[in-house]
Short mmCIF file of C-alpha atoms in Angstrom, two decimals:
data_model
loop_
_atom_site.label_atom_id
_atom_site.label_comp_id
_atom_site.label_asym_id
_atom_site.label_seq_id
_atom_site.Cartn_x
_atom_site.Cartn_y
_atom_site.Cartn_z
CA MET A 1 53.18 16.51 -13.31
CA THR A 2 52.22 13.63 -15.57
CA ASN A 3 54.12 14.93 -18.53
CA ASN A 4 57.67 13.81 -18.37
CA ASN A 5 58.34 13.61 -22.12
CA LYS A 6 60.74 16.02 -23.62
CA THR A 7 58.36 18.31 -25.66
CA PRO A 8 56.20 20.61 -23.52
CA GLY A 9 52.52 20.56 -24.45
CA PHE A 10 49.59 23.04 -24.45
CA LYS A 11 49.59 23.57 -20.70
CA ALA A 12 53.28 24.42 -20.61
CA GLY A 13 52.65 26.85 -23.55
CA LEU A 14 49.85 28.51 -21.64
CA ILE A 15 52.08 29.03 -18.59
CA HIS A 16 54.96 30.39 -20.57
CA GLY A 17 52.46 32.67 -22.42
CA LEU A 18 50.96 34.19 -19.13
CA PRO A 19 53.91 36.62 -18.44
CA ILE A 20 53.80 37.64 -22.05
CA GLY A 21 50.16 38.29 -21.75
CA MET A 22 50.44 40.31 -18.59
CA GLY A 23 53.13 42.41 -20.23
CA TYR A 24 50.98 42.92 -23.21
CA LEU A 25 48.17 44.30 -21.12
CA SER A 26 50.03 47.44 -20.30
CA VAL A 27 51.26 47.94 -23.87
CA SER A 28 47.95 47.25 -25.53
CA PHE A 29 46.36 49.48 -22.92
CA SER A 30 48.54 52.39 -24.25
CA PHE A 31 47.59 51.52 -27.80
CA GLY A 32 43.94 51.71 -26.85
CA VAL A 33 44.44 55.00 -25.41
CA LEU A 34 46.39 56.17 -28.46
CA ALA A 35 43.80 54.78 -30.93
CA ILE A 36 40.95 56.82 -29.30
CA SER A 37 43.07 59.98 -29.23
CA MET A 38 43.57 59.36 -33.08
CA GLY A 39 39.80 59.22 -33.70
CA LEU A 40 39.08 55.58 -33.78
CA ASN A 41 36.00 54.01 -31.94
CA TRP A 42 36.67 51.45 -29.15
CA TRP A 43 35.45 48.67 -31.31
CA GLN A 44 37.74 49.69 -34.17
CA ALA A 45 40.70 49.83 -31.84
CA VAL A 46 39.77 46.28 -30.61
CA LEU A 47 39.41 44.90 -34.13
CA VAL A 48 42.78 46.42 -35.16
CA SER A 49 44.45 44.52 -32.24
CA LEU A 50 42.53 41.29 -32.93
CA ALA A 51 43.42 41.30 -36.60
CA ASN A 52 47.07 42.34 -36.31
CA VAL A 53 48.60 41.43 -32.81
CA THR A 54 51.61 43.68 -33.33
CA SER A 55 52.66 46.88 -31.55
CA ALA A 56 54.67 49.09 -33.95
CA GLY A 57 52.74 48.04 -37.08
CA GLN A 58 49.40 48.96 -35.46
CA VAL A 59 50.66 52.40 -34.23
CA ALA A 60 51.85 53.09 -37.82
CA GLY A 61 48.67 51.69 -39.17
CA ILE A 62 46.20 53.83 -37.18
CA GLY A 63 48.42 56.82 -37.92
CA ILE A 64 47.84 56.19 -41.66
CA MET A 65 44.10 55.72 -41.08
CA SER A 66 43.63 58.87 -39.13
CA ALA A 67 45.72 60.88 -41.72
CA SER A 68 43.59 59.31 -44.56
CA GLY A 69 46.73 57.96 -46.09
CA GLY A 70 46.91 55.63 -49.13
CA LEU A 71 46.34 51.84 -49.13
CA PHE A 72 49.68 51.37 -50.84
CA GLU A 73 51.35 53.37 -48.00
CA MET A 74 49.43 51.25 -45.56
CA ALA A 75 50.78 47.98 -47.11
CA ILE A 76 54.38 49.26 -47.40
CA SER A 77 54.52 50.49 -43.91
CA GLN A 78 53.35 47.18 -42.67
CA ILE A 79 55.85 45.29 -44.81
CA VAL A 80 58.72 47.44 -43.61
CA ILE A 81 57.87 47.35 -39.92
CA ASN A 82 56.65 43.71 -39.91
CA ILE A 83 59.32 42.07 -42.20
CA ARG A 84 60.98 40.97 -39.00
CA TYR A 85 58.17 38.43 -38.46
CA SER A 86 59.26 36.92 -41.81
CA LEU A 87 62.70 36.50 -40.42
CA MET A 88 61.30 35.15 -37.16
CA SER A 89 59.06 32.74 -39.14
CA ILE A 90 62.14 31.30 -40.82
CA SER A 91 63.95 30.96 -37.48
CA LEU A 92 60.78 29.30 -35.93
CA SER A 93 60.40 26.96 -38.96
CA GLN A 94 64.04 25.70 -38.06
CA LYS A 95 62.86 24.87 -34.52
CA ALA A 96 59.46 23.43 -35.11
CA ASP A 97 59.23 19.63 -34.62
CA SER A 98 57.35 17.30 -36.93
CA SER A 99 54.02 17.89 -35.20
CA VAL A 100 53.93 21.34 -36.67
CA ASN A 101 52.56 20.27 -39.97
CA ARG A 102 51.69 22.49 -43.01
CA LEU A 103 48.01 22.97 -41.93
CA SER A 104 48.88 24.04 -38.39
CA ARG A 105 51.37 26.56 -39.75
CA PHE A 106 48.66 28.58 -41.36
CA LEU A 107 47.01 28.85 -37.96
CA LEU A 108 50.06 29.20 -35.78
CA SER A 109 51.84 31.84 -37.84
CA PHE A 110 49.06 34.21 -36.83
CA GLY A 111 50.40 34.28 -33.25
CA ILE A 112 54.00 34.99 -34.15
CA THR A 113 55.09 38.14 -32.07
CA ASP A 114 58.49 39.32 -30.91
CA GLU A 115 57.92 37.83 -27.37
CA VAL A 116 56.12 34.64 -28.43
CA PHE A 117 59.02 34.18 -30.80
CA GLY A 118 61.57 34.91 -28.15
CA VAL A 119 60.06 32.47 -25.74
CA ALA A 120 59.58 29.71 -28.29
CA MET A 121 63.15 30.00 -29.37
CA GLY A 122 64.32 29.83 -25.85
CA SER A 123 62.11 26.78 -25.00
CA GLY A 124 64.54 24.09 -25.86
CA ASP A 125 65.90 22.27 -28.94
CA SER A 126 62.47 22.11 -30.56
CA PHE A 127 58.83 22.93 -29.94
CA GLY A 128 55.55 21.21 -30.90
CA ARG A 129 52.27 22.30 -32.28
CA ARG A 130 50.48 22.09 -28.96
CA TYR A 131 53.02 24.12 -27.05
CA PHE A 132 53.06 26.88 -29.64
CA MET A 133 49.21 26.88 -29.62
CA GLY A 134 49.19 27.31 -25.80
CA LEU A 135 51.87 29.93 -25.94
CA MET A 136 50.02 32.20 -28.35
CA VAL A 137 46.51 32.09 -26.64
CA LEU A 138 46.98 34.27 -23.64
CA PRO A 139 49.20 36.89 -25.46
CA ILE A 140 46.53 37.42 -28.16
CA PHE A 141 43.76 37.44 -25.53
CA SER A 142 45.51 40.01 -23.36
CA TRP A 143 46.51 42.12 -26.43
CA VAL A 144 42.81 42.51 -27.32
CA LEU A 145 41.62 42.95 -23.73
CA GLY A 146 44.19 45.59 -22.96
CA THR A 147 43.28 47.49 -26.13
CA PHE A 148 39.61 47.36 -25.04
CA LEU A 149 40.50 48.55 -21.51
CA GLY A 150 42.70 51.36 -22.78
CA ALA A 151 40.04 52.58 -25.27
CA VAL A 152 37.28 52.62 -22.69
CA ILE A 153 38.98 53.74 -19.42
CA GLY A 154 42.35 55.08 -20.57
CA SER A 155 41.03 58.60 -20.89
CA VAL A 156 40.51 58.93 -17.17
CA LEU A 157 44.03 57.88 -16.20
CA PRO A 158 46.63 60.61 -15.61
CA ASP A 159 49.11 61.15 -18.38
CA PHE A 160 52.21 60.27 -16.36
CA LEU A 161 50.72 56.88 -15.54
CA VAL A 162 49.90 56.05 -19.19
CA GLU A 163 53.41 57.24 -20.23
CA SER A 164 55.23 55.21 -17.61
CA LEU A 165 53.22 52.11 -18.81
CA SER A 166 54.56 52.49 -22.25
CA ILE A 167 58.13 51.55 -21.19
CA GLY A 168 56.90 48.08 -20.30
CA ILE A 169 57.23 46.49 -23.67
CA TYR A 170 60.93 47.50 -23.96
CA GLY A 171 61.50 46.07 -20.58
CA MET A 172 60.20 42.74 -21.95
CA PHE A 173 62.55 43.01 -24.98
CA ILE A 174 65.50 43.49 -22.54
CA ALA A 175 64.25 40.46 -20.58
CA ILE A 176 64.29 38.27 -23.60
CA VAL A 177 67.72 39.31 -24.96
CA LEU A 178 69.88 39.76 -21.87
CA PRO A 179 69.75 36.34 -20.32
CA VAL A 180 70.62 34.76 -23.73
CA CYS A 181 73.55 37.24 -24.10
CA ARG A 182 74.92 36.06 -20.76
CA LYS A 183 74.91 32.44 -21.96
CA ASP A 184 76.02 32.98 -25.47
CA LYS A 185 78.86 35.43 -26.14
CA ARG A 186 78.22 35.49 -29.91
CA ILE A 187 74.63 36.63 -29.47
CA ALA A 188 75.94 39.24 -26.91
CA ILE A 189 78.38 40.42 -29.72
CA VAL A 190 75.75 40.71 -32.51
CA SER A 191 73.22 42.26 -30.24
CA ALA A 192 75.72 44.97 -29.19
CA ILE A 193 76.54 45.55 -32.86
CA SER A 194 72.87 45.88 -33.63
CA VAL A 195 72.46 48.51 -30.88
CA ALA A 196 75.50 50.43 -31.97
CA ILE A 197 74.10 50.70 -35.61
CA SER A 198 70.59 51.48 -34.29
CA VAL A 199 71.92 54.29 -32.22
CA LEU A 200 74.15 55.69 -35.05
CA LEU A 201 71.10 55.70 -37.46
CA TYR A 202 69.04 57.42 -34.74
CA TYR A 203 71.44 60.19 -33.86
CA VAL A 204 73.38 60.89 -37.09
CA LYS A 205 71.51 63.55 -39.03
CA PHE A 206 72.51 62.09 -42.32
CA PHE A 207 70.33 59.02 -41.65
CA SER A 208 67.36 60.90 -40.35
CA PHE A 209 65.36 60.05 -43.54
CA ILE A 210 65.21 56.42 -42.31
CA SER A 211 62.06 55.89 -40.21
CA GLY A 212 62.27 54.01 -36.83
CA GLY A 213 60.83 50.76 -38.00
CA PHE A 214 63.12 50.61 -40.97
CA ALA A 215 66.19 51.56 -38.95
CA ALA A 216 65.62 48.64 -36.67
CA ILE A 217 65.43 46.25 -39.58
CA ILE A 218 68.64 47.64 -41.21
CA SER A 219 70.58 47.46 -37.89
CA ALA A 220 69.38 43.88 -37.14
CA VAL A 221 70.14 42.55 -40.69
CA ILE A 222 73.63 44.09 -40.84
CA ALA A 223 74.38 42.91 -37.31
CA ALA A 224 73.17 39.38 -38.09
CA LEU A 225 75.14 39.31 -41.34
CA ILE A 226 78.33 40.35 -39.56
CA GLY A 227 77.64 37.52 -37.06
CA ALA A 228 76.91 34.99 -39.83
CA ILE A 229 80.18 35.82 -41.59
CA PHE A 230 82.53 36.10 -38.58
CA LEU A 231 80.76 33.93 -36.06
CA PRO A 232 78.92 31.24 -37.90
CA SER A 233 76.78 28.51 -36.16
CA SER A 234 75.99 29.73 -32.72
CA LYS A 235 75.03 26.21 -31.54
CA LYS A 236 77.57 24.53 -29.20
CA GLU A 237 76.59 21.05 -30.65
CA ASP A 238 78.86 21.36 -33.73
CA THR A 239 81.92 23.64 -33.85
CA ALA A 240 83.37 21.32 -36.50
CA ASN A 241 83.81 21.99 -40.29
CA ALA A 242 85.15 25.50 -39.62
CA MET B 1 35.93 57.78 -40.44
CA PRO B 2 33.16 55.73 -42.35
CA SER B 3 32.93 52.00 -41.51
CA THR B 4 33.71 50.85 -45.00
CA THR B 5 36.86 52.95 -45.21
CA PHE B 6 37.98 51.53 -41.88
CA PHE B 7 37.42 47.97 -42.91
CA ILE B 8 39.32 48.44 -46.22
CA TYR B 9 42.28 49.88 -44.17
CA LEU B 10 42.00 47.03 -41.58
CA GLY B 11 41.78 44.47 -44.47
CA VAL B 12 45.01 45.70 -46.13
CA MET B 13 46.79 46.09 -42.81
CA ALA B 14 45.79 42.67 -41.39
CA VAL B 15 46.28 40.62 -44.65
CA THR B 16 49.78 42.21 -45.28
CA THR B 17 50.90 41.36 -41.61
CA TYR B 18 49.52 37.91 -41.75
CA LEU B 19 51.22 37.04 -45.11
CA LEU B 20 54.54 38.20 -43.73
CA ARG B 21 54.16 35.72 -40.81
CA MET B 22 52.55 32.90 -42.70
CA ILE B 23 54.47 32.50 -46.00
CA PRO B 24 58.02 31.90 -44.60
CA PHE B 25 56.60 29.65 -41.88
CA VAL B 26 54.82 27.47 -44.41
CA VAL B 27 57.58 27.51 -47.06
CA PHE B 28 60.55 26.75 -44.95
CA ASN B 29 59.74 23.34 -43.74
CA LYS B 30 63.31 21.90 -44.18
CA LYS B 31 66.09 22.52 -41.84
CA ILE B 32 68.72 24.90 -42.97
CA GLU B 33 72.10 23.14 -43.04
CA ASN B 34 74.58 25.94 -44.01
CA PRO B 35 76.21 27.10 -40.78
CA ARG B 36 76.36 30.72 -41.95
CA VAL B 37 72.80 30.92 -43.04
CA LYS B 38 71.74 29.02 -39.83
CA ALA B 39 73.77 31.49 -37.69
CA PHE B 40 72.07 34.42 -39.41
CA PHE B 41 68.66 33.13 -38.46
CA ASP B 42 69.78 32.34 -34.97
CA TYR B 43 71.00 35.85 -34.55
CA ILE B 44 68.11 37.80 -36.28
CA PRO B 45 65.60 37.64 -33.34
CA TYR B 46 68.06 39.16 -30.80
CA THR B 47 69.48 41.78 -33.23
CA VAL B 48 65.92 42.81 -34.09
CA LEU B 49 64.77 43.20 -30.45
CA SER B 50 68.04 44.97 -29.55
CA ALA B 51 67.68 47.48 -32.29
CA MET B 52 63.93 47.99 -31.52
CA THR B 53 64.86 48.69 -27.86
CA PHE B 54 67.75 51.02 -28.16
CA PRO B 55 67.57 53.92 -28.37
CA SER B 56 63.80 53.94 -28.57
CA ILE B 57 63.30 52.85 -24.84
CA LEU B 58 64.81 56.16 -23.76
CA TYR B 59 62.03 58.07 -25.46
CA SER B 60 59.22 55.77 -24.41
CA THR B 61 57.96 57.76 -21.47
CA GLY B 62 58.31 61.26 -22.90
CA SER B 63 61.09 62.06 -20.29
CA LEU B 64 64.68 60.97 -20.74
CA ILE B 65 65.40 60.89 -17.05
CA THR B 66 62.39 58.65 -16.00
CA ALA B 67 63.08 56.42 -19.12
CA ALA B 68 66.69 56.04 -18.09
CA ALA B 69 65.62 55.05 -14.57
CA GLY B 70 63.22 52.47 -16.00
CA THR B 71 65.90 51.16 -18.36
CA ILE B 72 68.40 50.63 -15.64
CA VAL B 73 65.92 48.73 -13.46
CA ALA B 74 65.04 46.61 -16.44
CA ILE B 75 68.78 45.82 -17.12
CA ILE B 76 69.51 44.94 -13.53
CA LEU B 77 66.40 42.66 -13.25
CA ALA B 78 66.99 41.04 -16.66
CA PHE B 79 70.63 40.43 -15.80
CA ARG B 80 69.57 38.59 -12.78
CA GLY B 81 67.36 36.31 -14.93
CA ARG B 82 63.99 37.58 -13.77
CA SER B 83 60.82 36.81 -15.70
CA LEU B 84 59.37 38.90 -18.62
CA LEU B 85 56.70 40.17 -16.43
CA ILE B 86 58.79 41.13 -13.49
CA VAL B 87 61.18 43.10 -15.82
CA ALA B 88 58.42 44.78 -17.58
CA VAL B 89 56.76 45.81 -14.34
CA GLY B 90 60.30 46.71 -12.95
CA ALA B 91 60.81 49.15 -15.90
CA PHE B 92 57.42 50.70 -15.28
CA ALA B 93 57.92 51.02 -11.59
CA GLY B 94 61.37 52.54 -12.15
CA ALA B 95 60.02 55.14 -14.55
CA LEU B 96 57.01 55.88 -12.26
CA GLY B 97 59.17 56.13 -9.13
CA CYS B 98 61.55 58.45 -10.83
CA HIS B 99 58.68 60.57 -11.96
CA PHE B 100 57.40 60.99 -8.41
CA ILE B 101 60.96 61.77 -7.11
CA LEU B 102 61.37 64.46 -9.84
CA MET B 103 57.96 65.87 -8.80
CA LEU B 104 59.05 66.18 -5.15
CA ILE B 105 62.39 67.84 -6.20
CA ARG B 106 60.87 70.38 -8.46
#
């Protein structure tokens, strides 16, 4: 390797993006299957994936399309489900180095997904423009390709196979969170709190009016707030000024 | 669904999603110094993913038993520090394997 400098470049980004892309194939494949079953054409399913690159938001979106819901409802559902990207954007802006200028942020922000975010945050003290660009290419490509394949050939696969495939994305979430929890006790604690609140909102009847996407946001924000109040500054670099 | 209707839906959906990603990324170009605010944004990604995973993962395959099998495999592989792809495929294989075992038993 000729690159020995600290910030990884485009190629490193591509390599880190490959497993994300592979994981996306199965998830977007399920999305393609779902979109067809909801009455979309294959090219419509592909365009939805290309323009949004988000799992939960797209599932809600095509649900509203097929039910001929209102445009306001569409916008609100996307805001509620995808507001987590705003939080991730802020976190990412704190880790971006000086090469990530304003202009490139308009472009790079398009590729912010849960997994791209997770990998970028775990990539070291900071990341550069080229690395992030490389990181987002294969996930977006795979997301669109998987949707196309699911829309075109998904209907011939047996149900149990398609159903088993849909657990893949959650496996990826676990793969992002768990190793970090092992290294940082504070993140382990806030993640456990978040799971506890999420489970509570899911199973307690009183909270059943809260939809799935919104429940995740509530849980995440409350858990992170508790963490911010009782366990400030998760970085080991400065434990001073307590 | 007529094409114009589809494109209007798609436009609203895509623009909303893009703005949610773009605005904070462009606006926040200074480092946050406050340790509590900084901690909040350090924690958010993990609390979001945790809450999105549980309990939803248990209902992802349409069968609590196969999903639980996939979840256990994923947790073991992730705990051992395996890559995203391996863990995702492991979860899938765990759920699928469990499905076949259940088919044999029943």
